[in-house]
PDB file of C-alpha atoms in Angstrom:
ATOM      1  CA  UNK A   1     -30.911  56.214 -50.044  1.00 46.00           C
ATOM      2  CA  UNK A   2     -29.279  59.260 -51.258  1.00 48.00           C
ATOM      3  CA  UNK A   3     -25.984  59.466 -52.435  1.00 52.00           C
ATOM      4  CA  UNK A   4     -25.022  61.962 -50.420  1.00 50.00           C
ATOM      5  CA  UNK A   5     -26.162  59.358 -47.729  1.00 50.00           C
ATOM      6  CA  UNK A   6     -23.914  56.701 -49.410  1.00 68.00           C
ATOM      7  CA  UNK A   7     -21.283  58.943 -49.468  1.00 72.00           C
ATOM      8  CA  UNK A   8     -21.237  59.408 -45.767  1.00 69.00           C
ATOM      9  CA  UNK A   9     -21.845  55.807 -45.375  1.00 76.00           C
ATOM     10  CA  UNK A  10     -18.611  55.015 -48.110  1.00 81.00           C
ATOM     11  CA  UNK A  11     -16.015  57.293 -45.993  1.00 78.00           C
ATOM     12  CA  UNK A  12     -16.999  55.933 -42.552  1.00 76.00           C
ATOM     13  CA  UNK A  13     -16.788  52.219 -43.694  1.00 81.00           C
ATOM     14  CA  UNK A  14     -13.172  53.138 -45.466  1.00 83.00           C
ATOM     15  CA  UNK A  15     -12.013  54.961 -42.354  1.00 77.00           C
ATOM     16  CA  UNK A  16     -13.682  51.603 -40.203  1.00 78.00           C
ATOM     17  CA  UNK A  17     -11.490  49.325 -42.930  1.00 84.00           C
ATOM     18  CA  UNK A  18      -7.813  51.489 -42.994  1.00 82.00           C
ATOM     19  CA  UNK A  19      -8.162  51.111 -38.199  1.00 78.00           C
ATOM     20  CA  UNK A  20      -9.297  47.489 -38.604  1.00 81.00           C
ATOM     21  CA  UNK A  21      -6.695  46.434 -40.884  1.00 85.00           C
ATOM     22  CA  UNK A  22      -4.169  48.030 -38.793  1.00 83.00           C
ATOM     23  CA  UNK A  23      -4.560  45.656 -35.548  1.00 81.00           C
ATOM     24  CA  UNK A  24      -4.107  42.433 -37.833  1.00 89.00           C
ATOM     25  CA  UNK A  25      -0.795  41.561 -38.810  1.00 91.00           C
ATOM     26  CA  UNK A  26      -1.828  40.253 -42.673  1.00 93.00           C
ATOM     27  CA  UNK A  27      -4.971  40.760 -44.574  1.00 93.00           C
ATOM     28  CA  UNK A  28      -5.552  39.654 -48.051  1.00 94.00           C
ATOM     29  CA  UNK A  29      -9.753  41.081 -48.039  1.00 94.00           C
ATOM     30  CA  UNK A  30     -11.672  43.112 -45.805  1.00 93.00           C
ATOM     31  CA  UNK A  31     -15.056  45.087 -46.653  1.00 92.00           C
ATOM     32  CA  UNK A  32     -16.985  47.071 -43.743  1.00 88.00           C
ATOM     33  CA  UNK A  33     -19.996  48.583 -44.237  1.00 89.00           C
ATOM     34  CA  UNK A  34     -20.854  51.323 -41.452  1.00 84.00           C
ATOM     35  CA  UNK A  35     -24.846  51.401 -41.712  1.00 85.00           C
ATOM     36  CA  UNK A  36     -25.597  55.216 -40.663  1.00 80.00           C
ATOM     37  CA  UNK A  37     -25.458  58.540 -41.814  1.00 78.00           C
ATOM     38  CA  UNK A  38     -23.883  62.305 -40.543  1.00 75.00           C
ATOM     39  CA  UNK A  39     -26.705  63.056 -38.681  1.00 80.00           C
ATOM     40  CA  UNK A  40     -26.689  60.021 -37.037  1.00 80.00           C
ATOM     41  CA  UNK A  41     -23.001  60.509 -35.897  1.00 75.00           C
ATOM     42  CA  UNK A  42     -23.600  63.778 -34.640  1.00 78.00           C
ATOM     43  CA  UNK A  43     -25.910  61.988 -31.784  1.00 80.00           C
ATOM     44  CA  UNK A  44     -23.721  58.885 -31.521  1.00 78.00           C
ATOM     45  CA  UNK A  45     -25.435  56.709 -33.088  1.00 82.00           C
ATOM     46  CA  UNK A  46     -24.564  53.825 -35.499  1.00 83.00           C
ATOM     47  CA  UNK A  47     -27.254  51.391 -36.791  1.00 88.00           C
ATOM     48  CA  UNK A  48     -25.074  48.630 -37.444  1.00 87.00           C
ATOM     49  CA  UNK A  49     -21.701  47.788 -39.009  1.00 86.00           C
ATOM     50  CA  UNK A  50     -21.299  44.677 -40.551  1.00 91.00           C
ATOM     51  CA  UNK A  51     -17.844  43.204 -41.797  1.00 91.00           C
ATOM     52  CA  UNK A  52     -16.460  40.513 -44.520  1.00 95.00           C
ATOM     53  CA  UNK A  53     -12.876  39.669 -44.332  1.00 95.00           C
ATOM     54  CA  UNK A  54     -10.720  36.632 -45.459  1.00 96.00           C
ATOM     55  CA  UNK A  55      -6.970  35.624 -44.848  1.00 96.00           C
ATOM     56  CA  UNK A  56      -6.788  37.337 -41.551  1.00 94.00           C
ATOM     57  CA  UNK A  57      -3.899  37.213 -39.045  1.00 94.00           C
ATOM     58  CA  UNK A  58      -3.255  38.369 -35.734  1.00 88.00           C
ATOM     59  CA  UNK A  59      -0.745  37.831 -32.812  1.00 84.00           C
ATOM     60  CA  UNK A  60       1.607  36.707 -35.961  1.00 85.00           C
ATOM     61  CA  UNK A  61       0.173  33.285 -36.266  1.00 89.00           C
ATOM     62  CA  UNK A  62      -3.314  33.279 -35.863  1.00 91.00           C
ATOM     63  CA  UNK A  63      -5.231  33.056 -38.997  1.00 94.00           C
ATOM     64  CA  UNK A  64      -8.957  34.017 -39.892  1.00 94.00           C
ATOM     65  CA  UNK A  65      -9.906  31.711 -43.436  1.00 96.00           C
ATOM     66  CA  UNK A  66     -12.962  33.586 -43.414  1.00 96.00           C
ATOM     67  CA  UNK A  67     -14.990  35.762 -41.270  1.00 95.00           C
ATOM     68  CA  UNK A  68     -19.042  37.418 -41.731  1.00 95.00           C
ATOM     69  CA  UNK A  69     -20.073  39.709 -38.983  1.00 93.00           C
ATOM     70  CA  UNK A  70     -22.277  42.004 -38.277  1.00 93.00           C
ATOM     71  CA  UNK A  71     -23.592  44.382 -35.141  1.00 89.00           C
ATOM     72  CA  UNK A  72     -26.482  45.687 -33.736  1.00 89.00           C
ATOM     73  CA  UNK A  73     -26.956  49.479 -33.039  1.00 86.00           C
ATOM     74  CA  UNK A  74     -24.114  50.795 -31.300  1.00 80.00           C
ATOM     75  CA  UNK A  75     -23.645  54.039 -29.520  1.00 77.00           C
ATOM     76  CA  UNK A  76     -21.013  55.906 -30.020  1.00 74.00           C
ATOM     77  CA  UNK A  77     -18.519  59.399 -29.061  1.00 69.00           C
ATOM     78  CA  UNK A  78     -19.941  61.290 -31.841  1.00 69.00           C
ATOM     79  CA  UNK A  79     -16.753  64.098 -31.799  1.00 65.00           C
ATOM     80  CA  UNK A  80     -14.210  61.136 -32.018  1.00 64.00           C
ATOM     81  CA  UNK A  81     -16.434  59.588 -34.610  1.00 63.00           C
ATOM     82  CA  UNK A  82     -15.788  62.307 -36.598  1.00 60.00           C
ATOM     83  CA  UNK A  83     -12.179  62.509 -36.794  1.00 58.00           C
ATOM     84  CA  UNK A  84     -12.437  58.725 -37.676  1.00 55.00           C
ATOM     85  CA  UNK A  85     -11.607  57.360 -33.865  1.00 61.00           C
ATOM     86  CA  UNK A  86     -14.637  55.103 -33.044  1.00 63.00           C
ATOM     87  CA  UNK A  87     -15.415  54.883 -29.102  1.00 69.00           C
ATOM     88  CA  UNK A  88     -18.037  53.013 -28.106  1.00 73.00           C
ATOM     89  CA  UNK A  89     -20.499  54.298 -24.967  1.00 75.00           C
ATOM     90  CA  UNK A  90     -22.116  51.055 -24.127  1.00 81.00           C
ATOM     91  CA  UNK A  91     -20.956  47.333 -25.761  1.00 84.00           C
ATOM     92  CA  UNK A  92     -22.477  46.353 -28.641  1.00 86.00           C
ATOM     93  CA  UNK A  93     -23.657  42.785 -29.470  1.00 90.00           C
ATOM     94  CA  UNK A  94     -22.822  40.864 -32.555  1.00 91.00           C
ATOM     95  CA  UNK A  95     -22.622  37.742 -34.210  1.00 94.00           C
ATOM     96  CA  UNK A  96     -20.139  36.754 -36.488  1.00 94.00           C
ATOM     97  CA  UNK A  97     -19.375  33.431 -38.732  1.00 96.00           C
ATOM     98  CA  UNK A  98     -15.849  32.128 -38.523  1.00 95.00           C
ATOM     99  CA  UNK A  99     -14.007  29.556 -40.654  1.00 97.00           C
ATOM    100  CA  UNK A 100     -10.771  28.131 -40.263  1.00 96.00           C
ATOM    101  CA  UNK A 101      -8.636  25.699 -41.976  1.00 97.00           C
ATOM    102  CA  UNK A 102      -7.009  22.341 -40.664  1.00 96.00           C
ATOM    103  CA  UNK A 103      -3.882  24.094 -41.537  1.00 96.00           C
ATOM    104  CA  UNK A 104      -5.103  27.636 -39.503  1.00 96.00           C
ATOM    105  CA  UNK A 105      -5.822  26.258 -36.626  1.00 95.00           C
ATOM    106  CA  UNK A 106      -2.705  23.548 -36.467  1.00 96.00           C
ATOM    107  CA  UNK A 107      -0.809  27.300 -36.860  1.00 94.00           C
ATOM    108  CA  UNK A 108      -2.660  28.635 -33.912  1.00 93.00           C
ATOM    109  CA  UNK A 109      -1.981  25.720 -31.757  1.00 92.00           C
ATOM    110  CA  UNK A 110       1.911  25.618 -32.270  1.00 91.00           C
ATOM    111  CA  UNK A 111       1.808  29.028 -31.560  1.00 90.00           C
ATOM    112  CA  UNK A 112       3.476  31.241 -28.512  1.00 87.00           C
ATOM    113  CA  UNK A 113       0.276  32.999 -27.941  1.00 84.00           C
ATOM    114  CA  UNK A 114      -2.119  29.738 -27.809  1.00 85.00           C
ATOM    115  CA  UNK A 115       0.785  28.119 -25.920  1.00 83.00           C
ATOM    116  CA  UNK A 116       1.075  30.276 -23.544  1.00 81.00           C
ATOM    117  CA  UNK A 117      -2.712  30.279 -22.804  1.00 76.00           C
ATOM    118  CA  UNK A 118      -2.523  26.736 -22.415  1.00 78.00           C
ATOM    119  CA  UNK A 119      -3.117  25.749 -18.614  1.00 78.00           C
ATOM    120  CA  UNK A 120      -2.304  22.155 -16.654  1.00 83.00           C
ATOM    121  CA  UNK A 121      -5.220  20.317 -16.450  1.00 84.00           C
ATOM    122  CA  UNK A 122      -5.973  19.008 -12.647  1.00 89.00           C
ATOM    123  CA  UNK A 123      -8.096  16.026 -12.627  1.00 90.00           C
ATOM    124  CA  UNK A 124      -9.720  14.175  -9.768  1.00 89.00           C
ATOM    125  CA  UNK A 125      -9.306  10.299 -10.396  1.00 90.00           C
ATOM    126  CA  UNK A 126     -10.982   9.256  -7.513  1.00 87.00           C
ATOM    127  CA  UNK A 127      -9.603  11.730  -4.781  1.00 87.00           C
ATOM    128  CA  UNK A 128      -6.221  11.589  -6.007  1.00 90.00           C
ATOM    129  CA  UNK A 129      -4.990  14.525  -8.652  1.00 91.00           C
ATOM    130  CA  UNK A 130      -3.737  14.187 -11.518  1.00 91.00           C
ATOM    131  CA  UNK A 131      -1.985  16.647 -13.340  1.00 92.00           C
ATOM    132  CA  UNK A 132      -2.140  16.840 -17.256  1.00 90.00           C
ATOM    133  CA  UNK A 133       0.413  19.450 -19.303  1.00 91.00           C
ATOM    134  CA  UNK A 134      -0.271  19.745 -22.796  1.00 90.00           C
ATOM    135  CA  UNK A 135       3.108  19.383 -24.854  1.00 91.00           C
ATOM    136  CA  UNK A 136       1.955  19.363 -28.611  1.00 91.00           C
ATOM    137  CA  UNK A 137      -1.732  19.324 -29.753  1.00 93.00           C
ATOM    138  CA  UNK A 138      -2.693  18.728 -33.725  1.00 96.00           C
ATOM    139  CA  UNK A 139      -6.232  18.624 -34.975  1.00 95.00           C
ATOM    140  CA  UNK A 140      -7.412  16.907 -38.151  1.00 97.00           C
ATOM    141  CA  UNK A 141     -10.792  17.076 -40.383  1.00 95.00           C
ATOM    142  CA  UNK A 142     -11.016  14.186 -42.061  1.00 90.00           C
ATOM    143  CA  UNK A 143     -14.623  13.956 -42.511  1.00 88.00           C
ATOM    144  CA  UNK A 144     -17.820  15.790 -42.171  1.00 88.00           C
ATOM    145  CA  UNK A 145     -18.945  15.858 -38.285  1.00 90.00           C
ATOM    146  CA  UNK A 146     -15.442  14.525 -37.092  1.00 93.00           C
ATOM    147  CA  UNK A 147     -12.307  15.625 -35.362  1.00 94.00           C
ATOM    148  CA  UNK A 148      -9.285  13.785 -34.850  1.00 95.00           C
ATOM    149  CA  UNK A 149      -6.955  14.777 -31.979  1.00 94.00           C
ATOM    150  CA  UNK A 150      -2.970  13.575 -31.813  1.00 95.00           C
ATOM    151  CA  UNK A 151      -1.082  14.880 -28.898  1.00 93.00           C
ATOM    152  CA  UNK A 152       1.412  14.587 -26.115  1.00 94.00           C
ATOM    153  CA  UNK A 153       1.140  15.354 -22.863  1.00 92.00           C
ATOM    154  CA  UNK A 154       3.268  14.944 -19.745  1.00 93.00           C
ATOM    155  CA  UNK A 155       1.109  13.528 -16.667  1.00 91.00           C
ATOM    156  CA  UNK A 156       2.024  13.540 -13.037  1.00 91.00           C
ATOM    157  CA  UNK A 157       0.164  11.268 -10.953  1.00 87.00           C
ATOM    158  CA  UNK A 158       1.645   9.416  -7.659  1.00 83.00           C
ATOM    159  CA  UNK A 159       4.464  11.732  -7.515  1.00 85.00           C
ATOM    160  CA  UNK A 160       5.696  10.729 -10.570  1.00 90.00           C
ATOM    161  CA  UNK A 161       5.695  12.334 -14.430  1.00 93.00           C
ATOM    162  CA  UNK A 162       5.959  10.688 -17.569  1.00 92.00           C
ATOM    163  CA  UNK A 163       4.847  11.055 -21.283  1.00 93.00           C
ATOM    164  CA  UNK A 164       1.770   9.877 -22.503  1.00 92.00           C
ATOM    165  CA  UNK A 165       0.685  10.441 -26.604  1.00 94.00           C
ATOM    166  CA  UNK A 166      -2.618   9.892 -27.546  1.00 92.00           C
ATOM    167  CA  UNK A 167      -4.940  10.006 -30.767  1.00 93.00           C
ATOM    168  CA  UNK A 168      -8.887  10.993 -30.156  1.00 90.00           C
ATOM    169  CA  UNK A 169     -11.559  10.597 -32.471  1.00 91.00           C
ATOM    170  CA  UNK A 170     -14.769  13.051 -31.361  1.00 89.00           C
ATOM    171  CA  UNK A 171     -17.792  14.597 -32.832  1.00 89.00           C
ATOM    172  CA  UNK A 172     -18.619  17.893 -31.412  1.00 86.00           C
ATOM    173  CA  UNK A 173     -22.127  18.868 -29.850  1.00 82.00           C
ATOM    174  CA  UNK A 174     -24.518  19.577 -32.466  1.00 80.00           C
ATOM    175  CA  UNK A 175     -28.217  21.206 -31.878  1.00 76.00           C
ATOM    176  CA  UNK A 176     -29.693  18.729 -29.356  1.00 78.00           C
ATOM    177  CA  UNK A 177     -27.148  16.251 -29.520  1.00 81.00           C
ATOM    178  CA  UNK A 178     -24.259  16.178 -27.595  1.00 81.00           C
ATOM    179  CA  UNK A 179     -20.434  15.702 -28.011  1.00 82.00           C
ATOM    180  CA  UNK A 180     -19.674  12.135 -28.325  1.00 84.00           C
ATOM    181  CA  UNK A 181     -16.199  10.226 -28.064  1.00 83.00           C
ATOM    182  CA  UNK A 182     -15.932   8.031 -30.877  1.00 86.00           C
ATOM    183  CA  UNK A 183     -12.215   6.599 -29.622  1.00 86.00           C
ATOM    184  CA  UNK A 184      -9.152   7.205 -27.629  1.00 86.00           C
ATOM    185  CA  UNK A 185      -6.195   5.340 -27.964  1.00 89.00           C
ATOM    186  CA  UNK A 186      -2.714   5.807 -26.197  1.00 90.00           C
ATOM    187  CA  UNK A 187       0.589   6.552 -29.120  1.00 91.00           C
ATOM    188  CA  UNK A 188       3.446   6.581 -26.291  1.00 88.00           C
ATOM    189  CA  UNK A 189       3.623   5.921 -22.475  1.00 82.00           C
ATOM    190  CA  UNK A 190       2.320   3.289 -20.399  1.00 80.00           C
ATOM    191  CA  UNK A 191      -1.210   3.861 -20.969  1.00 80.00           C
ATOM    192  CA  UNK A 192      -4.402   5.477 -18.774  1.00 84.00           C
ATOM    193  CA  UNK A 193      -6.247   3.786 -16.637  1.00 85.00           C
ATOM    194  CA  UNK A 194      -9.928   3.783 -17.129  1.00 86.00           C
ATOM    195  CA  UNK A 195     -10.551   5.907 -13.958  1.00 88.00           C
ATOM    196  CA  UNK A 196      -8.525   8.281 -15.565  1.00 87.00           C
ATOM    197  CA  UNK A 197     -10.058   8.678 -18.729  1.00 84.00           C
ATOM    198  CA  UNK A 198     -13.339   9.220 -17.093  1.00 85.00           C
ATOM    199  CA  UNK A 199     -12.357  11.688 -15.193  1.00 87.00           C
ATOM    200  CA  UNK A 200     -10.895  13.577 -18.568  1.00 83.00           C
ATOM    201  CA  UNK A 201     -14.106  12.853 -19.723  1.00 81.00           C
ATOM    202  CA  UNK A 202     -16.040  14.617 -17.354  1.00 81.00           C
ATOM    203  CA  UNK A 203     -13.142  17.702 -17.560  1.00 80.00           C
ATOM    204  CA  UNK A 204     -13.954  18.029 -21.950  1.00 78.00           C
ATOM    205  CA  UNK A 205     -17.538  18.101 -20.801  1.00 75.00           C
ATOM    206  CA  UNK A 206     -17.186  20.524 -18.169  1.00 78.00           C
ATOM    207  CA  UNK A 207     -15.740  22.872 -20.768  1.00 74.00           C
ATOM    208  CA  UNK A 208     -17.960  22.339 -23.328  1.00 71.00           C
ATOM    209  CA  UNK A 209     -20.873  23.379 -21.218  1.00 72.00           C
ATOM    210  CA  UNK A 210     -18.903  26.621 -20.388  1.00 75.00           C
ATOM    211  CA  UNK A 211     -21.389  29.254 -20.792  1.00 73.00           C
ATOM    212  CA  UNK A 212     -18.865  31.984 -22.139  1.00 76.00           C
ATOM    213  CA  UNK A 213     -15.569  32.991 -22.575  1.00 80.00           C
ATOM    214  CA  UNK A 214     -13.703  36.429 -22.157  1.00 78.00           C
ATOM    215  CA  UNK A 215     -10.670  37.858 -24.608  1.00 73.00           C
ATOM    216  CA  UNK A 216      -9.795  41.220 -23.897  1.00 72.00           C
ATOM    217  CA  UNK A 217     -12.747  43.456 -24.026  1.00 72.00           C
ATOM    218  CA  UNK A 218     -14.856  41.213 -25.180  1.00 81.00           C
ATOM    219  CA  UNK A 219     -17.012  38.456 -23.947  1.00 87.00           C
ATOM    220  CA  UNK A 220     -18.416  35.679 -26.325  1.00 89.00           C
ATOM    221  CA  UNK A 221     -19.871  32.025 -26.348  1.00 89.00           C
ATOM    222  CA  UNK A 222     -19.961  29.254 -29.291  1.00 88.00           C
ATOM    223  CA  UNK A 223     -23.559  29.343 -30.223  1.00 89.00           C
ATOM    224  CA  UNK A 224     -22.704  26.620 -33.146  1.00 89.00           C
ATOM    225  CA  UNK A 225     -19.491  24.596 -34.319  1.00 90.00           C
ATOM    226  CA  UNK A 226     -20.059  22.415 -38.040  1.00 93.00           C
ATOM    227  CA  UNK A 227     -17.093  20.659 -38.954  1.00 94.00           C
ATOM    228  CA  UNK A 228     -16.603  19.910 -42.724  1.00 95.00           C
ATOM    229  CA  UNK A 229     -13.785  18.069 -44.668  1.00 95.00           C
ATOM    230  CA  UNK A 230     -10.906  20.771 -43.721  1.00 96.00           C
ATOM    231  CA  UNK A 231     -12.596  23.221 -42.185  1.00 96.00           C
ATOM    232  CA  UNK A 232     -14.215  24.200 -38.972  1.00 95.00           C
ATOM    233  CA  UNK A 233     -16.570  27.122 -38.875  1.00 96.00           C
ATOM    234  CA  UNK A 234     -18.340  28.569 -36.353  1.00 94.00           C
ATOM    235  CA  UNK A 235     -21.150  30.699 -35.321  1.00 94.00           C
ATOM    236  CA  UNK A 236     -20.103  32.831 -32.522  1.00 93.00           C
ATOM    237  CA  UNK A 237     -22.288  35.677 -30.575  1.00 94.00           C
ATOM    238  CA  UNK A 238     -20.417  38.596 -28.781  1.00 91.00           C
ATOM    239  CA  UNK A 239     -20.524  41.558 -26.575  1.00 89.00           C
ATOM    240  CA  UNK A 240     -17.764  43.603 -27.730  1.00 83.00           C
ATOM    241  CA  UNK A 241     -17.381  46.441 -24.876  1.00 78.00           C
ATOM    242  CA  UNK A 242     -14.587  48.727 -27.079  1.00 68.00           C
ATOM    243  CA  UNK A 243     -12.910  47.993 -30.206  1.00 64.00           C
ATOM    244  CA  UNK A 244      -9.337  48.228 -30.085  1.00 56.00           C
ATOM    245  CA  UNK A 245      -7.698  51.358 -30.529  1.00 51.00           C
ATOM    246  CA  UNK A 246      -4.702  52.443 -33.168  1.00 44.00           C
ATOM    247  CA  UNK A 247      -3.011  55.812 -34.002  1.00 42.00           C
ATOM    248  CA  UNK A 248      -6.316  57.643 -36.393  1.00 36.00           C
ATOM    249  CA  UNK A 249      -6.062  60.156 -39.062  1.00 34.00           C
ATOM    250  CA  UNK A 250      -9.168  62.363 -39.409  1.00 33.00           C
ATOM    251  CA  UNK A 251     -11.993  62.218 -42.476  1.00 33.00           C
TER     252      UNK A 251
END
């Protein structure tokens, strides 16, 4: 490669880094590599970008330990290319590898944004519904293949709501196996009856087996989740129909 090439390559990718780093709230790294060349941008087209970042936070209290991405070709509006304002024509697909702390994730979940994406859970305990509304949620990785769940919930059933804390034990679906509940004991409240927890059951298993998820302009699915002492990482593919947009400042 020549490097004049490199060069091209170096002042895209620092452009790509200065927008990126402007839509998160704190980053301590972040290194983007824009695979293409001038020519290339002149007919809106981009071979790949690929991107390394750690210590990443966005929304104020979501927080990124670690993330590894990278795209396929993407196509692109060569003139606002140029001026260092990336549009995309079509989306582009990628796959990225996330990991996140036992402390980044207890962050997310006492957050207003993951709190306020929180829904009631409806459950059907034979005919009758039962309404779950998750109050506080913690997650803990105490070993490798495990999570631990401690929460409290307020549950309306017969007309009637009280408070019911609970501690889970679970280990996620990995390759051909599937998600298994190791335990489930009741903290606080009166207890669950068995129809009820089999119905809750079946609700965690209905969205595990979600096919995919949507966040903006972007729709994605878990292709793998590994849980290690701490940490939780996961390998996530995406179709990523516009990245999102900030004030620019040409090349």
């Amino acid at each position: 490669m020549s490097d004049e090439h490199r060069l091209e390559e170096k002042l895209l990718s620092q452009e790509a880094e200065r927008r990126i780093s402007e839509n998160f709230d704190e980053v301590e790294q972040i290194e983007i590599d824009v695979q293409t060349d001038l020519l290339k941008v002149v007919q809106g087209q981009v071979d790949g970008v690929s991107v390394a970042g750690e210590g990443l936070v966005i929304q104020k209290d979501i927080r990124v330990q670690e993330i590894k991405l990278q795209t396929d070709g993407i196509a692109i509006n060569p003139l606002s290319a140029i001026f260092g304002d990336i549009k995309l024509e079509r989306p582009v697909n990628t796959v990225a590898k996330i990991t996140m702390t036992q402390a980044d994730m207890n962050r997310a979940l006492s957050s207003e944004f993951v709190r306020k994406q929180m829904q009631d859970f409806d459950l059907d305990v034979d005919g009758e519904i039962v309404s779950l509304k998750p109050q506080k949620i913690e997650v803990f990785l105490p070993s490798n293949g495990k999570m631990e769940f401690r929460g409290k919930v307020l549950l309306k059933e017969k007309g009637k709501t009280r408070p019911l804390g609970f501690t889970a034990i679970a280990r996620p679906r990995k390759g051909s196996q599937p998600a298994m509940l190791e335990s489930f004991n009741c903290t606080e409240g009166e207890g669950v009856s068995i129809e009820l927890v089999t119905a809750l059951m079946h609700k965690a298993k209905e969205l595990m087996n979600i096919p995919y998820f949507k966040w903006d302009d972007m729709v994605f699915r878990i292709k793998e989740l590994e849980v290690e002492i701490g940490n939780l990482i996961l390998m996530i593919e995406a179709k990523v129909k516009q990245i999102p947009s900030s004030d620019v400042v040409p090349l």
